[in-house]
PDB file of C-alpha atoms and ligand atoms in Angstrom:
ATOM      1  CA  MET A   7      -2.857  -2.200   0.861  1.00  0.00           C
ATOM      2  CA  PRO A   8      -4.899   0.065  -1.459  1.00  0.00           C
ATOM      3  CA  GLY A   9      -6.928  -2.640  -3.215  1.00  0.00           C
ATOM      4  CA  VAL A  10      -8.440  -3.853   0.051  1.00  0.00           C
ATOM      5  CA  HIS A  11      -9.725  -0.487   1.232  1.00  0.00           C
ATOM      6  CA  LEU A  12     -10.953   0.283  -2.265  1.00  0.00           C
ATOM      7  CA  SER A  13     -12.827  -3.037  -2.246  1.00  0.00           C
ATOM      8  CA  ALA A  14     -14.579  -2.181   1.022  1.00  0.00           C
ATOM      9  CA  ALA A  15     -15.414   1.312  -0.244  1.00  0.00           C
ATOM     10  CA  LEU A  16     -16.894  -0.068  -3.472  1.00  0.00           C
ATOM     11  CA  VAL A  17     -18.989  -2.690  -1.689  1.00  0.00           C
ATOM     12  CA  ASN A  18     -20.350  -0.076   0.719  1.00  0.00           C
ATOM     13  CA  ALA A  19     -20.969   2.408  -2.078  1.00  0.00           C
ATOM     14  CA  ALA A  20     -22.851  -0.180  -4.111  1.00  0.00           C
ATOM     15  CA  ALA A  21     -24.979  -1.089  -1.083  1.00  0.00           C
ATOM     16  CA  ALA A  22     -25.794   2.589  -0.582  1.00  0.00           C
ATOM     17  CA  GLY A  23     -26.720   2.959  -4.253  1.00  0.00           C
ATOM     18  CA  ILE A  24     -24.416   5.852  -5.158  1.00  0.00           C
ATOM     19  CA  GLY A  25     -24.140   7.386  -8.623  1.00  0.00           C
ATOM     20  CA  ARG A  26     -21.312   7.644 -11.107  1.00  0.00           C
ATOM     21  CA  PRO A  27     -19.680  10.916  -9.906  1.00  0.00           C
ATOM     22  CA  ALA A  28     -19.416   9.550  -6.357  1.00  0.00           C
ATOM     23  CA  LEU A  29     -17.984   6.329  -7.718  1.00  0.00           C
ATOM     24  CA  GLU A  30     -15.337   8.272  -9.633  1.00  0.00           C
ATOM     25  CA  ALA A  31     -14.482  10.183  -6.460  1.00  0.00           C
ATOM     26  CA  ILE A  32     -13.941   6.908  -4.584  1.00  0.00           C
ATOM     27  CA  LEU A  33     -11.602   5.673  -7.318  1.00  0.00           C
ATOM     28  CA  ALA A  34      -9.645   8.934  -7.266  1.00  0.00           C
ATOM     29  CA  ASP A  35      -9.413   8.776  -3.453  1.00  0.00           C
ATOM     30  CA  HIS A  36      -7.792   5.372  -3.749  1.00  0.00           C
ATOM     31  CA  ASP A  37      -5.147   6.476  -6.249  1.00  0.00           C
ATOM     32  CA  ILE A  38      -6.775   4.900  -9.281  1.00  0.00           C
ATOM     33  CA  ARG A  39      -5.445   6.720 -12.312  1.00  0.00           C
ATOM     34  CA  ARG A  40      -7.801   8.015 -15.044  1.00  0.00           C
ATOM     35  CA  PRO A  41     -10.916   7.299 -12.912  1.00  0.00           C
ATOM     36  CA  GLN A  42     -13.488   8.681 -15.392  1.00  0.00           C
ATOM     37  CA  LEU A  43     -16.333   6.260 -16.053  1.00  0.00           C
ATOM     38  CA  THR A  44     -18.905   5.866 -18.779  1.00  0.00           C
ATOM     39  CA  GLY A  45     -22.375   4.853 -17.650  1.00  0.00           C
ATOM     40  CA  GLU A  46     -21.739   1.286 -18.727  1.00  0.00           C
ATOM     41  CA  GLN A  47     -18.412   1.139 -16.883  1.00  0.00           C
ATOM     42  CA  GLY A  48     -20.110   2.442 -13.752  1.00  0.00           C
ATOM     43  CA  GLU A  49     -22.642  -0.378 -13.960  1.00  0.00           C
ATOM     44  CA  LEU A  50     -19.918  -2.954 -14.491  1.00  0.00           C
ATOM     45  CA  LEU A  51     -18.112  -1.739 -11.374  1.00  0.00           C
ATOM     46  CA  ILE A  52     -21.292  -1.902  -9.285  1.00  0.00           C
ATOM     47  CA  GLU A  53     -21.757  -5.452 -10.536  1.00  0.00           C
ATOM     48  CA  TRP A  54     -18.127  -6.229  -9.643  1.00  0.00           C
ATOM     49  CA  SER A  55     -18.747  -4.818  -6.162  1.00  0.00           C
ATOM     50  CA  THR A  56     -21.404  -7.427  -5.518  1.00  0.00           C
ATOM     51  CA  ARG A  57     -18.767 -10.063  -6.273  1.00  0.00           C
ATOM     52  CA  LEU A  58     -16.274  -8.357  -3.942  1.00  0.00           C
ATOM     53  CA  ARG A  59     -18.825  -8.642  -1.125  1.00  0.00           C
ATOM     54  CA  ALA A  60     -18.438 -12.424  -1.137  1.00  0.00           C
ATOM     55  CA  VAL A  61     -14.851 -12.061   0.103  1.00  0.00           C
ATOM     56  CA  PHE A  62     -15.956  -9.979   3.113  1.00  0.00           C
ATOM     57  CA  ALA A  63     -18.935 -12.232   3.833  1.00  0.00           C
ATOM     58  CA  ALA A  64     -16.931 -15.494   3.731  1.00  0.00           C
ATOM     59  CA  GLU A  65     -17.374 -17.611   6.875  1.00  0.00           C
ATOM     60  CA  ASP A  66     -13.762 -18.681   7.336  1.00  0.00           C
ATOM     61  CA  PRO A  67     -10.330 -18.550   5.682  1.00  0.00           C
ATOM     62  CA  ASP A  68     -11.093 -21.542   3.437  1.00  0.00           C
ATOM     63  CA  ALA A  69     -14.265 -19.977   2.062  1.00  0.00           C
ATOM     64  CA  ARG A  70     -12.455 -16.651   1.729  1.00  0.00           C
ATOM     65  CA  THR A  71      -9.716 -18.311  -0.291  1.00  0.00           C
ATOM     66  CA  VAL A  72     -12.281 -19.733  -2.698  1.00  0.00           C
ATOM     67  CA  ALA A  73     -13.950 -16.320  -3.017  1.00  0.00           C
ATOM     68  CA  VAL A  74     -10.652 -14.535  -3.719  1.00  0.00           C
ATOM     69  CA  ASN A  75      -9.650 -17.125  -6.308  1.00  0.00           C
ATOM     70  CA  ALA A  76     -12.936 -16.582  -8.147  1.00  0.00           C
ATOM     71  CA  LEU A  77     -12.058 -12.881  -8.401  1.00  0.00           C
ATOM     72  CA  LEU A  78      -8.464 -13.534  -9.457  1.00  0.00           C
ATOM     73  CA  THR A  79      -9.642 -15.786 -12.294  1.00  0.00           C
ATOM     74  CA  VAL A  80     -11.854 -13.091 -13.784  1.00  0.00           C
ATOM     75  CA  GLY A  81     -10.073  -9.950 -12.644  1.00  0.00           C
ATOM     76  CA  THR A  82      -6.391 -10.485 -13.407  1.00  0.00           C
ATOM     77  CA  THR A  83      -4.453 -11.221 -16.559  1.00  0.00           C
ATOM     78  CA  GLY A  84      -0.955 -11.662 -15.119  1.00  0.00           C
ATOM     79  CA  VAL A  85       1.303 -10.199 -12.489  1.00  0.00           C
ATOM     80  CA  TYR A  86       4.361  -7.954 -12.649  1.00  0.00           C
ATOM     81  CA  LEU A  87       6.241  -5.411 -10.544  1.00  0.00           C
ATOM     82  CA  THR A  88       6.094  -1.753 -11.466  1.00  0.00           C
ATOM     83  CA  THR A  89       7.563   1.556 -10.255  1.00  0.00           C
ATOM     84  CA  HIS A  90       5.304   3.847 -12.314  1.00  0.00           C
ATOM     85  CA  ASP A  91       5.067   7.517 -11.321  1.00  0.00           C
ATOM     86  CA  GLY A  92       8.078   7.232  -9.024  1.00  0.00           C
ATOM     87  CA  ARG A  93       6.292   4.898  -6.614  1.00  0.00           C
ATOM     88  CA  ARG A  94       7.853   2.093  -4.636  1.00  0.00           C
ATOM     89  CA  PRO A  95       7.855  -1.256  -6.415  1.00  0.00           C
ATOM     90  CA  HIS A  96       4.380  -2.775  -6.217  1.00  0.00           C
ATOM     91  CA  LEU A  97       2.442  -5.466  -8.033  1.00  0.00           C
ATOM     92  CA  HIS A  98       0.060  -4.885 -10.920  1.00  0.00           C
ATOM     93  CA  PHE A  99      -2.287  -7.582 -12.158  1.00  0.00           C
ATOM     94  CA  THR A 100      -3.316  -6.186 -15.536  1.00  0.00           C
ATOM     95  CA  PRO A 101      -1.533  -4.136 -18.250  1.00  0.00           C
ATOM     96  CA  GLU A 102      -1.106  -0.383 -17.570  1.00  0.00           C
ATOM     97  CA  ASP A 103      -3.257   0.510 -20.590  1.00  0.00           C
ATOM     98  CA  ASP A 104      -6.229  -1.631 -19.544  1.00  0.00           C
ATOM     99  CA  ASP A 105      -9.467   0.326 -19.198  1.00  0.00           C
ATOM    100  CA  ILE A 106     -10.815   1.534 -15.867  1.00  0.00           C
ATOM    101  CA  VAL A 107     -13.000  -1.533 -15.282  1.00  0.00           C
ATOM    102  CA  GLY A 108     -10.094  -3.907 -15.924  1.00  0.00           C
ATOM    103  CA  ARG A 109      -7.746  -1.928 -13.693  1.00  0.00           C
ATOM    104  CA  VAL A 110     -10.217  -1.732 -10.796  1.00  0.00           C
ATOM    105  CA  ARG A 111     -10.989  -5.438 -11.051  1.00  0.00           C
ATOM    106  CA  ALA A 112      -7.277  -6.223 -11.033  1.00  0.00           C
ATOM    107  CA  VAL A 113      -6.296  -3.964  -8.137  1.00  0.00           C
ATOM    108  CA  THR A 114      -9.163  -5.186  -5.953  1.00  0.00           C
ATOM    109  CA  ALA A 115      -8.744  -8.909  -6.724  1.00  0.00           C
ATOM    110  CA  GLY A 116      -4.951  -8.716  -6.388  1.00  0.00           C
ATOM    111  CA  GLY A 117      -5.117  -6.502  -3.313  1.00  0.00           C
ATOM    112  CA  LEU A 118      -7.536  -8.852  -1.553  1.00  0.00           C
ATOM    113  CA  ALA A 119      -5.283 -11.816  -2.392  1.00  0.00           C
ATOM    114  CA  ILE A 120      -2.181 -10.159  -0.949  1.00  0.00           C
ATOM    115  CA  PHE A 121      -4.145  -9.053   2.095  1.00  0.00           C
ATOM    116  CA  ALA A 122      -5.456 -12.601   2.646  1.00  0.00           C
ATOM    117  CA  VAL A 123      -1.873 -13.863   2.714  1.00  0.00           C
ATOM    118  CA  GLU A 124      -0.800 -11.255   5.253  1.00  0.00           C
ATOM    119  CA  SER A 125      -3.921 -11.578   7.436  1.00  0.00           C
ATOM    120  CA  GLU A 126      -4.067 -15.386   7.191  1.00  0.00           C
ATOM    121  CA  GLY A 127      -7.544 -15.153   5.687  1.00  0.00           C
ATOM    122  CA  GLU A 128      -8.922 -13.084   8.576  1.00  0.00           C
ATOM    123  CA  ARG A 129      -9.586  -9.376   9.194  1.00  0.00           C
ATOM    124  CA  LEU A 130     -12.354  -8.807   6.656  1.00  0.00           C
ATOM    125  CA  GLY A 131     -15.982  -8.816   7.703  1.00  0.00           C
ATOM    126  CA  THR A 132     -19.572  -7.678   7.452  1.00  0.00           C
ATOM    127  CA  CYS A 133     -21.173  -5.501  10.116  1.00  0.00           C
ATOM    128  CA  ALA A 134     -22.770  -7.496  12.953  1.00  0.00           C
ATOM    129  CA  ARG A 135     -25.671  -5.073  13.404  1.00  0.00           C
ATOM    130  CA  ALA A 136     -28.844  -6.498  11.908  1.00  0.00           C
ATOM    131  CA  GLY A 137     -29.919  -4.419   8.939  1.00  0.00           C
ATOM    132  CA  CYS A 138     -26.494  -2.862   8.268  1.00  0.00           C
ATOM    133  CA  ARG A 139     -25.008  -4.036   4.965  1.00  0.00           C
ATOM    134  CA  ALA A 140     -21.607  -2.404   5.386  1.00  0.00           C
ATOM    135  CA  VAL A 141     -18.340  -4.340   5.198  1.00  0.00           C
ATOM    136  CA  PHE A 142     -15.005  -3.461   6.807  1.00  0.00           C
ATOM    137  CA  VAL A 143     -11.271  -4.093   6.844  1.00  0.00           C
ATOM    138  CA  ASP A 144     -10.218  -4.889  10.400  1.00  0.00           C
ATOM    139  CA  THR A 145      -7.035  -2.955  11.140  1.00  0.00           C
ATOM    140  CA  SER A 146      -7.520  -3.141  14.913  1.00  0.00           C
ATOM    141  CA  ARG A 147      -4.737  -4.511  17.086  1.00  0.00           C
ATOM    142  CA  ASN A 148      -6.547  -7.623  18.252  1.00  0.00           C
ATOM    143  CA  GLY A 149      -8.402  -8.303  14.988  1.00  0.00           C
ATOM    144  CA  ARG A 150     -11.763  -8.771  16.731  1.00  0.00           C
ATOM    145  CA  ARG A 151     -13.735  -6.041  15.050  1.00  0.00           C
ATOM    146  CA  ARG A 152     -17.426  -6.874  14.513  1.00  0.00           C
ATOM    147  CA  TYR A 153     -19.029  -3.601  13.408  1.00  0.00           C
ATOM    148  CA  CYS A 154     -18.513  -1.282  10.446  1.00  0.00           C
ATOM    149  CA  SER A 155     -18.485   1.754  12.715  1.00  0.00           C
ATOM    150  CA  ALA A 156     -18.633   2.847  16.341  1.00  0.00           C
ATOM    151  CA  ARG A 157     -22.178   3.983  15.594  1.00  0.00           C
ATOM    152  CA  CYS A 158     -23.374   0.467  14.753  1.00  0.00           C
ATOM    153  CA  GLY A 159     -21.503  -0.975  17.749  1.00  0.00           C
ATOM    154  CA  ASN A 160     -23.100   1.531  20.108  1.00  0.00           C
ATOM    155  CA  TYR A 161     -26.520   0.917  18.627  1.00  0.00           C
ATOM    156  CA  ASP A 162     -26.265  -2.797  19.353  1.00  0.00           C
ATOM    157  CA  ALA A 163     -24.822  -2.216  22.830  1.00  0.00           C
ATOM    158  CA  VAL A 164     -27.757   0.023  23.744  1.00  0.00           C
ATOM    159  CA  HIS A 165     -30.287  -2.486  22.432  1.00  0.00           C
ATOM    160  CA  ARG A 166     -28.649  -5.398  24.229  1.00  0.00           C
ATOM    161  CA  HIS A 167     -28.736  -3.347  27.412  1.00  0.00           C
ATOM    162  CA  ARG A 168     -32.410  -2.529  26.957  1.00  0.00           C
ATOM    163  CA  GLY A 169     -33.148  -6.197  26.319  1.00  0.00           C
ATOM    164  CA  ARG A 170     -31.710  -7.085  29.705  1.00  0.00           C
ATOM    165  CA  THR A 171     -33.415  -4.437  31.808  1.00  0.00           C
TER     166      THR A 171
HETATM  167 ZN1   ZN B 226       0.305   1.067  -9.524  1.00  0.00          ZN
HETATM  168 ZN1   ZN B 227     -22.764  -1.215  10.445  1.00  0.00          ZN
END
């Protein structure tokens, strides 16, 4: 589900304060066509990323549903199937000729919505380590992931251990 991983990457990039070239690289990595950004478009996508964060930070499936719907309202103009560039049929949520900001909004809002259906509103989260602002998509088998990375998990484990001894 490309839109979901792109959403997480954009939220984490925005939190880290990356610049426009790095942002374009993230878009290209996630198969976004024509990923070149003007300065203004880069700012609009950073702003959009702060809205995407709400979906990862939602407390439960009900709150997550509300958060995704807020994105769908702003970020999509309609829905249709497409097989562009020889790909398997997949859904698009904005016209092919929309600009980069419109296309990224649509693929992230639509991708998060489809993912929420499949994951029953679960499997998105924010890192449990205090001070880490990263978000993640939980693709683990049991769906109990709490940290953005093994590094953050280990950090907390060590500190919990020290607290006990
Ligand atoms: Zn497509
Ligand atoms: Zn973390």
